[in-house]
Tab-separated table of C-alpha atoms in Angstrom:
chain	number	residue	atom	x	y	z
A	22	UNK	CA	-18.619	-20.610	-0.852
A	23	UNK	CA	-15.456	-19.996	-2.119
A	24	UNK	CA	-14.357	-19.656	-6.002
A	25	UNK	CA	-13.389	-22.461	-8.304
A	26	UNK	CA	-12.813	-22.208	-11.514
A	27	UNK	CA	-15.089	-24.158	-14.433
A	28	UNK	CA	-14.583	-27.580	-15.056
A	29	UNK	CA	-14.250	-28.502	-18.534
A	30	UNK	CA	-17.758	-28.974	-19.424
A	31	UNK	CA	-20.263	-27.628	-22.629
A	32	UNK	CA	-20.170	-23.744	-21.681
A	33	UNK	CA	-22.233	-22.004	-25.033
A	34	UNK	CA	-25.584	-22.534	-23.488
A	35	UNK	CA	-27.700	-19.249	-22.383
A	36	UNK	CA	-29.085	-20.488	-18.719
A	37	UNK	CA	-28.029	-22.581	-15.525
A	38	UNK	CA	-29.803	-23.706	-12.762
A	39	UNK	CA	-27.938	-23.888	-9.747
A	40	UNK	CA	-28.484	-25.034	-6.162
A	41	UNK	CA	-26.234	-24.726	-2.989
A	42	UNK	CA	-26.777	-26.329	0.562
A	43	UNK	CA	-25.438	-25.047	3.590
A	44	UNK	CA	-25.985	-27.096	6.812
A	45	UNK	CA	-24.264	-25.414	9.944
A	46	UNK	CA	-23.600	-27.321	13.418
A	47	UNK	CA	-23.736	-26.367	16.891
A	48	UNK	CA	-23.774	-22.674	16.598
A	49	UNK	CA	-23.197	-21.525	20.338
A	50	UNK	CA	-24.311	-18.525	22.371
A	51	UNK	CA	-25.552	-16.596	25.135
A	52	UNK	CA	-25.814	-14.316	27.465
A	53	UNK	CA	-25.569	-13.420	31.263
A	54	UNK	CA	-29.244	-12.517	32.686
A	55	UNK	CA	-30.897	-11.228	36.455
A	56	UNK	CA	-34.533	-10.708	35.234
A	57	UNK	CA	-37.396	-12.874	36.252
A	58	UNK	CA	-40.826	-12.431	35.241
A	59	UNK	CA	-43.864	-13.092	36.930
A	60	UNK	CA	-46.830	-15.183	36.347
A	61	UNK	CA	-48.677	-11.640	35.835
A	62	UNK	CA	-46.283	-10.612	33.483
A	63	UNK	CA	-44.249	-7.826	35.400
A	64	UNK	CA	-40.294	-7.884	35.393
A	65	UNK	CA	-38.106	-8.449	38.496
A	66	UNK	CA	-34.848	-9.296	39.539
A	67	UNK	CA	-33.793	-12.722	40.772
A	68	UNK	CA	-30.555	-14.844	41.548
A	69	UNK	CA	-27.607	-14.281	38.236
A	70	UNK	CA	-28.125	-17.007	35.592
A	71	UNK	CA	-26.927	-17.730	31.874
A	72	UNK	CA	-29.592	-17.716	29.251
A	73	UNK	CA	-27.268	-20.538	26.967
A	74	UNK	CA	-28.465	-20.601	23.220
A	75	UNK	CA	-27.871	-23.320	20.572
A	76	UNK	CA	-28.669	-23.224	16.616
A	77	UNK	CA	-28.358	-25.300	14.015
A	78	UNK	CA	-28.946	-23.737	10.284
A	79	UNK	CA	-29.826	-25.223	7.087
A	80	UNK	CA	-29.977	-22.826	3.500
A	81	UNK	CA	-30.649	-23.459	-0.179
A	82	UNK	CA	-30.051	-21.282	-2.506
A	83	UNK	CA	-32.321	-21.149	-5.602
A	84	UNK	CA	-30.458	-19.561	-8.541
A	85	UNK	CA	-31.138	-19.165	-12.231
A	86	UNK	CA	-28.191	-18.015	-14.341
A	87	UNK	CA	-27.914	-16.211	-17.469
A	88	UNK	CA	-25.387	-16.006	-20.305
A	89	UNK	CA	-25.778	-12.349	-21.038
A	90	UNK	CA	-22.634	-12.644	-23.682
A	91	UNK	CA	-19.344	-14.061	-23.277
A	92	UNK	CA	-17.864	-11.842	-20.523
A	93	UNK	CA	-21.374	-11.036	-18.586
A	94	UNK	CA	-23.887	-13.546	-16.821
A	95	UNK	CA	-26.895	-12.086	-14.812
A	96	UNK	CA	-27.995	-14.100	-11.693
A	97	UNK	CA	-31.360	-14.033	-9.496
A	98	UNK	CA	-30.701	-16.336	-6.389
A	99	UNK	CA	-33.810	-16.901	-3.704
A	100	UNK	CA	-32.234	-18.557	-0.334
A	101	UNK	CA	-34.822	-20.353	2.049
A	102	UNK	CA	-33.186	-20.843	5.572
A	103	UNK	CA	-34.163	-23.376	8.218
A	104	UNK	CA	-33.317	-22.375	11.990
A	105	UNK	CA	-33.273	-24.840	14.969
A	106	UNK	CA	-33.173	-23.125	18.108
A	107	UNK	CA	-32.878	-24.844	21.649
A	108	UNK	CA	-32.560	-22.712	25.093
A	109	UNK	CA	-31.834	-23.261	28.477
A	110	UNK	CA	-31.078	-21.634	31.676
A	111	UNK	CA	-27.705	-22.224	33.437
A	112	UNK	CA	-27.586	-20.821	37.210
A	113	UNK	CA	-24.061	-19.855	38.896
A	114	UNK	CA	-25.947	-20.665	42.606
A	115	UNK	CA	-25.961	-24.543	43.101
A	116	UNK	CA	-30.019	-23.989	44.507
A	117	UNK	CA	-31.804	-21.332	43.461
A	118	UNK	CA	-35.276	-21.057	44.566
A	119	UNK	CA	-38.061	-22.506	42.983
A	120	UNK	CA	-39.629	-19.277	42.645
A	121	UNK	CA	-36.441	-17.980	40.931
A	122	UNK	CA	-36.146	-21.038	38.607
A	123	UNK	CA	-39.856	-20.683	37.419
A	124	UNK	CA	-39.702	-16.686	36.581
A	125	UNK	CA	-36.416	-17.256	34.838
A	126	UNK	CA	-37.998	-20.242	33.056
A	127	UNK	CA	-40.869	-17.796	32.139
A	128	UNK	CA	-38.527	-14.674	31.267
A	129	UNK	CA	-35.973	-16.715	29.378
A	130	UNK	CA	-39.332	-17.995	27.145
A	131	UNK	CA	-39.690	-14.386	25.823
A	132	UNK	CA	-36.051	-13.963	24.689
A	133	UNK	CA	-35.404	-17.552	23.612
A	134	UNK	CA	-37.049	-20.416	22.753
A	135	UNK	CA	-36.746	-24.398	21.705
A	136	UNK	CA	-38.600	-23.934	18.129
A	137	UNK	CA	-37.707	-24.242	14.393
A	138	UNK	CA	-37.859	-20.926	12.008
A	139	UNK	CA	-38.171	-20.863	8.693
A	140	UNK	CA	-38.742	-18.955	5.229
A	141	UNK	CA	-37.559	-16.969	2.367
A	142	UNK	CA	-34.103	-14.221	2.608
A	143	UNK	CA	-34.063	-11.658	0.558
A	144	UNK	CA	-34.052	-12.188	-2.872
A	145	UNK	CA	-30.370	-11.321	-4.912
A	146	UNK	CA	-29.955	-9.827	-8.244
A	147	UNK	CA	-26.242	-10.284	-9.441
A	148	UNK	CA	-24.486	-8.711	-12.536
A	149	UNK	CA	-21.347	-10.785	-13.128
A	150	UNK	CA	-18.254	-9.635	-15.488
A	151	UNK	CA	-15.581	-11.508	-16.616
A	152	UNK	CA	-12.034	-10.435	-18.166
A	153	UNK	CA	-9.637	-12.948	-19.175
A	154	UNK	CA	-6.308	-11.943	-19.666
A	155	UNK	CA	-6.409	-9.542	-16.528
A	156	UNK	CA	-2.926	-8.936	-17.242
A	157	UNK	CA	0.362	-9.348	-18.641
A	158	UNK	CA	0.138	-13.242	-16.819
A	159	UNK	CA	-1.486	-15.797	-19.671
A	160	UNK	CA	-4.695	-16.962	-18.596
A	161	UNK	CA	-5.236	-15.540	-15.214
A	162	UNK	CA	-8.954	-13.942	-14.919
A	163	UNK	CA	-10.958	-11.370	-12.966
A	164	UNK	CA	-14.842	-11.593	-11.607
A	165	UNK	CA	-16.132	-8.914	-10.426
A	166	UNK	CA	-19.924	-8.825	-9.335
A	167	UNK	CA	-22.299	-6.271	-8.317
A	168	UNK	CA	-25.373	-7.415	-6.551
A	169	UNK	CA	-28.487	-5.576	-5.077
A	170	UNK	CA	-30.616	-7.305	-2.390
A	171	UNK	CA	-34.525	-7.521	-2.343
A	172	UNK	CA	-36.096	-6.977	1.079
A	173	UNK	CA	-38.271	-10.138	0.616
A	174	UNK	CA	-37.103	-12.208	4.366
A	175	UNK	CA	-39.286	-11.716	7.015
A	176	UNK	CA	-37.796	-9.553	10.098
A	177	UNK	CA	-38.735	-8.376	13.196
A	178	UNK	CA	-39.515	-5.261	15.626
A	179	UNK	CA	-37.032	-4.335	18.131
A	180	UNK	CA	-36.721	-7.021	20.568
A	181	UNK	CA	-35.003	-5.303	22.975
A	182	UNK	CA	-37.929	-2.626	23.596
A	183	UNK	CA	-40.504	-5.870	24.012
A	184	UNK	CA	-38.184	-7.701	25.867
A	185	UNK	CA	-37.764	-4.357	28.635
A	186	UNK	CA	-41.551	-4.616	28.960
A	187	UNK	CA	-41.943	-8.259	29.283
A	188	UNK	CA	-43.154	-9.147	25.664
A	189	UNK	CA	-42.183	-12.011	23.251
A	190	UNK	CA	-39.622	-11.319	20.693
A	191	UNK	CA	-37.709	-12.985	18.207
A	192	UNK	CA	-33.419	-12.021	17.922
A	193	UNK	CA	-33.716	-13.777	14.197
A	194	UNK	CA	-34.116	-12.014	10.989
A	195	UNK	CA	-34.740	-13.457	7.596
A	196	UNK	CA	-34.006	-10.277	5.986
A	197	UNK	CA	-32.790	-6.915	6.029
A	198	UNK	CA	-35.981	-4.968	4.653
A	199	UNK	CA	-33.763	-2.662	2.703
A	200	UNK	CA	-32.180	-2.859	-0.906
A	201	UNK	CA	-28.533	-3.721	0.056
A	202	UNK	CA	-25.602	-3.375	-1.979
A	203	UNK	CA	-23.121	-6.326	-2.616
A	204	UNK	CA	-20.109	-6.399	-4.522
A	205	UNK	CA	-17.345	-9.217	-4.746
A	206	UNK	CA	-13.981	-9.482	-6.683
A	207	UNK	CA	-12.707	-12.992	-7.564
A	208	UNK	CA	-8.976	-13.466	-9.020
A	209	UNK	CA	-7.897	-16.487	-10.798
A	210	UNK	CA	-4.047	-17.112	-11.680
A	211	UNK	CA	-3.128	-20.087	-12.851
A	212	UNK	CA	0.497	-21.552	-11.692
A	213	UNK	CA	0.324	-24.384	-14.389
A	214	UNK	CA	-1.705	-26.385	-15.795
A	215	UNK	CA	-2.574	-28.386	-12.736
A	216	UNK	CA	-2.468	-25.531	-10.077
A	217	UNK	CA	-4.316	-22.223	-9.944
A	218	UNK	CA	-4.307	-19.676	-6.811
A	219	UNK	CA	-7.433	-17.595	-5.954
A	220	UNK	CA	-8.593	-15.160	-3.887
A	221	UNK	CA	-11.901	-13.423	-3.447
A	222	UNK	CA	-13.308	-10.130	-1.697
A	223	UNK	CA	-16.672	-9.334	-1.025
A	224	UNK	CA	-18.504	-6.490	0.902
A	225	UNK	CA	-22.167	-5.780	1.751
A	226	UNK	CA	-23.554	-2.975	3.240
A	227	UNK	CA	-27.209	-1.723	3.865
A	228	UNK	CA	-27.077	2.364	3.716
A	229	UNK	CA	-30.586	3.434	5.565
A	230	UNK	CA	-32.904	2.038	8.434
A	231	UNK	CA	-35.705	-0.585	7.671
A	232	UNK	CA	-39.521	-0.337	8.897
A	233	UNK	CA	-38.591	-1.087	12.254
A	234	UNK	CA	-35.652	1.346	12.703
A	235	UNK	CA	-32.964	-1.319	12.550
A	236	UNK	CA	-29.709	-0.773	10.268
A	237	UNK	CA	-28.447	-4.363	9.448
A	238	UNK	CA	-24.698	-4.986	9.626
A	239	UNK	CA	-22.498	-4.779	7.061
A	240	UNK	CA	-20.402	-7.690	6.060
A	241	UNK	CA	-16.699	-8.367	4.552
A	242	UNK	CA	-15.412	-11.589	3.832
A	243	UNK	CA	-11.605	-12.784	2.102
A	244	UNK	CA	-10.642	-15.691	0.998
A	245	UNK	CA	-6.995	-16.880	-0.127
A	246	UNK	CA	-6.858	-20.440	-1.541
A	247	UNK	CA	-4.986	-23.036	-4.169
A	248	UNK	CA	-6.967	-25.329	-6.513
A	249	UNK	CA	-5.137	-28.512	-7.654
A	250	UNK	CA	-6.630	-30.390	-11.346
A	251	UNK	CA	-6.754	-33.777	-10.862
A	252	UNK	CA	-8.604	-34.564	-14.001
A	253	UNK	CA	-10.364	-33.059	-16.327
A	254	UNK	CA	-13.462	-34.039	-14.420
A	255	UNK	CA	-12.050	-33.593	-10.709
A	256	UNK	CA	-10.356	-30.575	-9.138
A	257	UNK	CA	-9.160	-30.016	-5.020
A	258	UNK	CA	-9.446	-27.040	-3.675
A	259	UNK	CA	-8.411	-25.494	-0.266
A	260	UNK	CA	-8.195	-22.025	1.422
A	261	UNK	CA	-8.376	-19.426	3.872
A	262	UNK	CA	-11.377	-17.477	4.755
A	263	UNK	CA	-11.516	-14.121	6.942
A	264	UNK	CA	-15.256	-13.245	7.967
A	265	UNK	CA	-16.105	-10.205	9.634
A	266	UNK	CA	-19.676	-8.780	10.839
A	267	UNK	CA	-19.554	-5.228	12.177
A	268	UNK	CA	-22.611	-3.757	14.355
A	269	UNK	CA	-26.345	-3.394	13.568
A	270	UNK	CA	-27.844	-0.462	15.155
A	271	UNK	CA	-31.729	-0.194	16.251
A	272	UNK	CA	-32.822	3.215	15.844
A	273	UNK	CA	-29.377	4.500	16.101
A	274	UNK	CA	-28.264	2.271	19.245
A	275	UNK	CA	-25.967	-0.562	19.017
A	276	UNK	CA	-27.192	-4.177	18.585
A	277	UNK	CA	-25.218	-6.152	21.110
A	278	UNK	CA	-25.931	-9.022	19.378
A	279	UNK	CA	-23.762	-8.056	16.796
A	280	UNK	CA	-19.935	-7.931	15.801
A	281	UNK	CA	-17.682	-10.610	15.237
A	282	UNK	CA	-14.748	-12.011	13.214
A	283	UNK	CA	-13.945	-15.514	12.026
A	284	UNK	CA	-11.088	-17.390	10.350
A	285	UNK	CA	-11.445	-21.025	8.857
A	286	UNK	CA	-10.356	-23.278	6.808
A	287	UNK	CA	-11.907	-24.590	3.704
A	288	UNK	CA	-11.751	-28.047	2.024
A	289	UNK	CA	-13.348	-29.766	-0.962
A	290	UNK	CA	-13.337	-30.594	-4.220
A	291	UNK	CA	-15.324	-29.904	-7.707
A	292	UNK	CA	-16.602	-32.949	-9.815
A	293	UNK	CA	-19.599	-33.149	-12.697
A	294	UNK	CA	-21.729	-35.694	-12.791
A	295	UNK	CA	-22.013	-36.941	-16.581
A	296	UNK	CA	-21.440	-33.958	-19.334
A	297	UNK	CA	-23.499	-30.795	-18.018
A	298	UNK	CA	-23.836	-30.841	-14.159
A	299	UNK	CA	-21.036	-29.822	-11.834
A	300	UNK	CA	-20.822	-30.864	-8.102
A	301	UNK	CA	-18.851	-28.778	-5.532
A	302	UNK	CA	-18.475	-30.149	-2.009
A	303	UNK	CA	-16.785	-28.333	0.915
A	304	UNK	CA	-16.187	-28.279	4.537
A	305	UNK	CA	-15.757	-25.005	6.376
A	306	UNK	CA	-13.943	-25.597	9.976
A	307	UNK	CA	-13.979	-22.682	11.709
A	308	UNK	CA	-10.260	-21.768	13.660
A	309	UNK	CA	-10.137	-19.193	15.688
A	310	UNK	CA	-13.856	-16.336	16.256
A	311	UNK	CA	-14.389	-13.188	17.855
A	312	UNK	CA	-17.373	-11.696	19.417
A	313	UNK	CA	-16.659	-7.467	19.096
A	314	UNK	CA	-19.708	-6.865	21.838
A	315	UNK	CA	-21.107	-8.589	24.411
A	316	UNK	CA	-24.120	-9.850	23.778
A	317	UNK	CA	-24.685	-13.480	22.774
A	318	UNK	CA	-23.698	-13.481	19.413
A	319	UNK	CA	-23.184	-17.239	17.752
A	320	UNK	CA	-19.834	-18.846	17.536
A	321	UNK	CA	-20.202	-20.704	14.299
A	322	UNK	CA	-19.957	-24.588	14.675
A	323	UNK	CA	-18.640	-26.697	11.433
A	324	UNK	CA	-19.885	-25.728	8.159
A	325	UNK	CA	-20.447	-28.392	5.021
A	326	UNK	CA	-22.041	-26.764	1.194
A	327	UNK	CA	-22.796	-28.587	-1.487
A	328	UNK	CA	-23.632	-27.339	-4.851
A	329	UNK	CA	-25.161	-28.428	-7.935
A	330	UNK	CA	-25.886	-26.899	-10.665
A	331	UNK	CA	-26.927	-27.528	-14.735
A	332	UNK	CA	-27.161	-26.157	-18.218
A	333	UNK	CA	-29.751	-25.508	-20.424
């Protein structure tokens, strides 16, 4: 989530193990819908209903960290995502027919469906450098990472093109099945010697098509925040966050289940447990979101991460 800097524990060894949660609430969308299908499998047009779309998310993040020298670490992170989806169909007629109710019951199974999804994202390679003494200002410091993605997450054909000819399809990927780019600046500047103000950018972008013809979105994220020492084993930290998806493209034509912007607010606080293991827990609430298209891209429910992590 978002940066912190060290608590004051042993920092000369080579590796650290690290491992984040992210549970996510009542993610919400959906999207407006006049197909039916029949028992035969053929697509027709019924009554207008609302295909309404719930998820709940779970992630860990793997990572193993190493202590290239004093200014550069080297990461490899493997995130494992668990997706709970529930569906159901919403009518704007107080009685549709039964006929109606069935083939949207049968269509909306194609698009959407109660069941849990999981396995391995793509895998993350991260180069990390770090300059102390950024500038003229005592003590402030500079991250900045490049990462590279490895197409390891499952993903999927074009849904649309099954669901136009009545076939079951999955909106979800795991991955992007290309090498993606990352890189992320983090900026440290310490007030005193109990307050610090950070700030963070970070930018991915996939550059070419996968197997199936689908260009992922890219993705841009800022964060703004303070971080108060409470102790030398306890620290508070709260900020701002600015997330923004642009559009995914299959075979050159826009996702519509793509685009939006969020802002939130984030809360927690960084602790260790005894000498060598730090503890970071957060809650993200999100404040105001944005869908950019009109499909039925999620509006992001509450957000809590917890990380551990240890030295070795």
């Amino acid at each position: 989530m978002g940066p912190s800097r060290e608590l004051d524990i042993e920092t000369k060894k080579k590796f650290r193990f690290t491992l984040n949660v992210t549970r996510s609430f009542n993610a919400e969308g959906g999207h407006s819908e006049t197909g039916g299908l029949t028992t035969d499998g053929r697509l027709i047009e019924i009554g207008n209903h609302w295909h309404h779309v719930s998820m709940s998310m779970s992630r860990f993040n793997l990572g193993l960290h190493y202590q290239l020298n004093p200014r550069t670490k080297l990461a490899l992170v493997l995130p494992y995502s668990i997706k709970n989806q529930s569906a159901e169909i919403e009518w704007e007629a107080s009685n549709p027919s039964v006929s109606d109710q069935d083939a949207a019951i049968r269509n909306g199974y194609i698009h959407h469906r109660d069941e849990t999804y999981r396995g391995f994202e793509d895998l993350n390679l991260t180069t990390n450098y770090h300059w102390n003494g950024f500038t003229s200002i005592k003590n402030d410091r500079i991250t900045l990472s490049a990462g590279l993605s490895i197409p390891t997450g499952k993903i999927e054909p074009d849904p649309y093109k099954l669901g136009d000819v009545g076939k079951k399809h999955l909106h979800l990927q795991f991955g992007t099945g290309t090498l993606t780019p990352s890189f992320q600046v983090i900026y440290i500047l310490p007030v005193n010697d109990l307050l610090s103000v950070q700030s963070r950018l970070s930018f991915r972008r996939p550059f070419y098509e996968n197997k199936y013809s689908f260009l992922s979105p890219p993705e841009t994220s800022t964060y703004f925040g303070i971080a108060l020492k409470v102790s030398n084993i306890l620290r508070l930290h709260g900020s701002w966050m600015v997330f923004r998806q642009g559009f995914g493209y299959w075979d050159g034509n826009r996702d519509r289940n793509t685009g939006m912007q969020m802002h939130a607010l984030q809360l927690g606080t960084n602790t260790t447990i005894g000498r060598k293991t730090p503890l970071n827990i957060s809650v993200i609430v999100p404040i105001h979101q944005q869908m950019l298209s009109t499909g039925d891209t999620f509006e992001h429910g509450i957000l809590l991460s917890s990380s551990v992590s240890h030295v070795f």
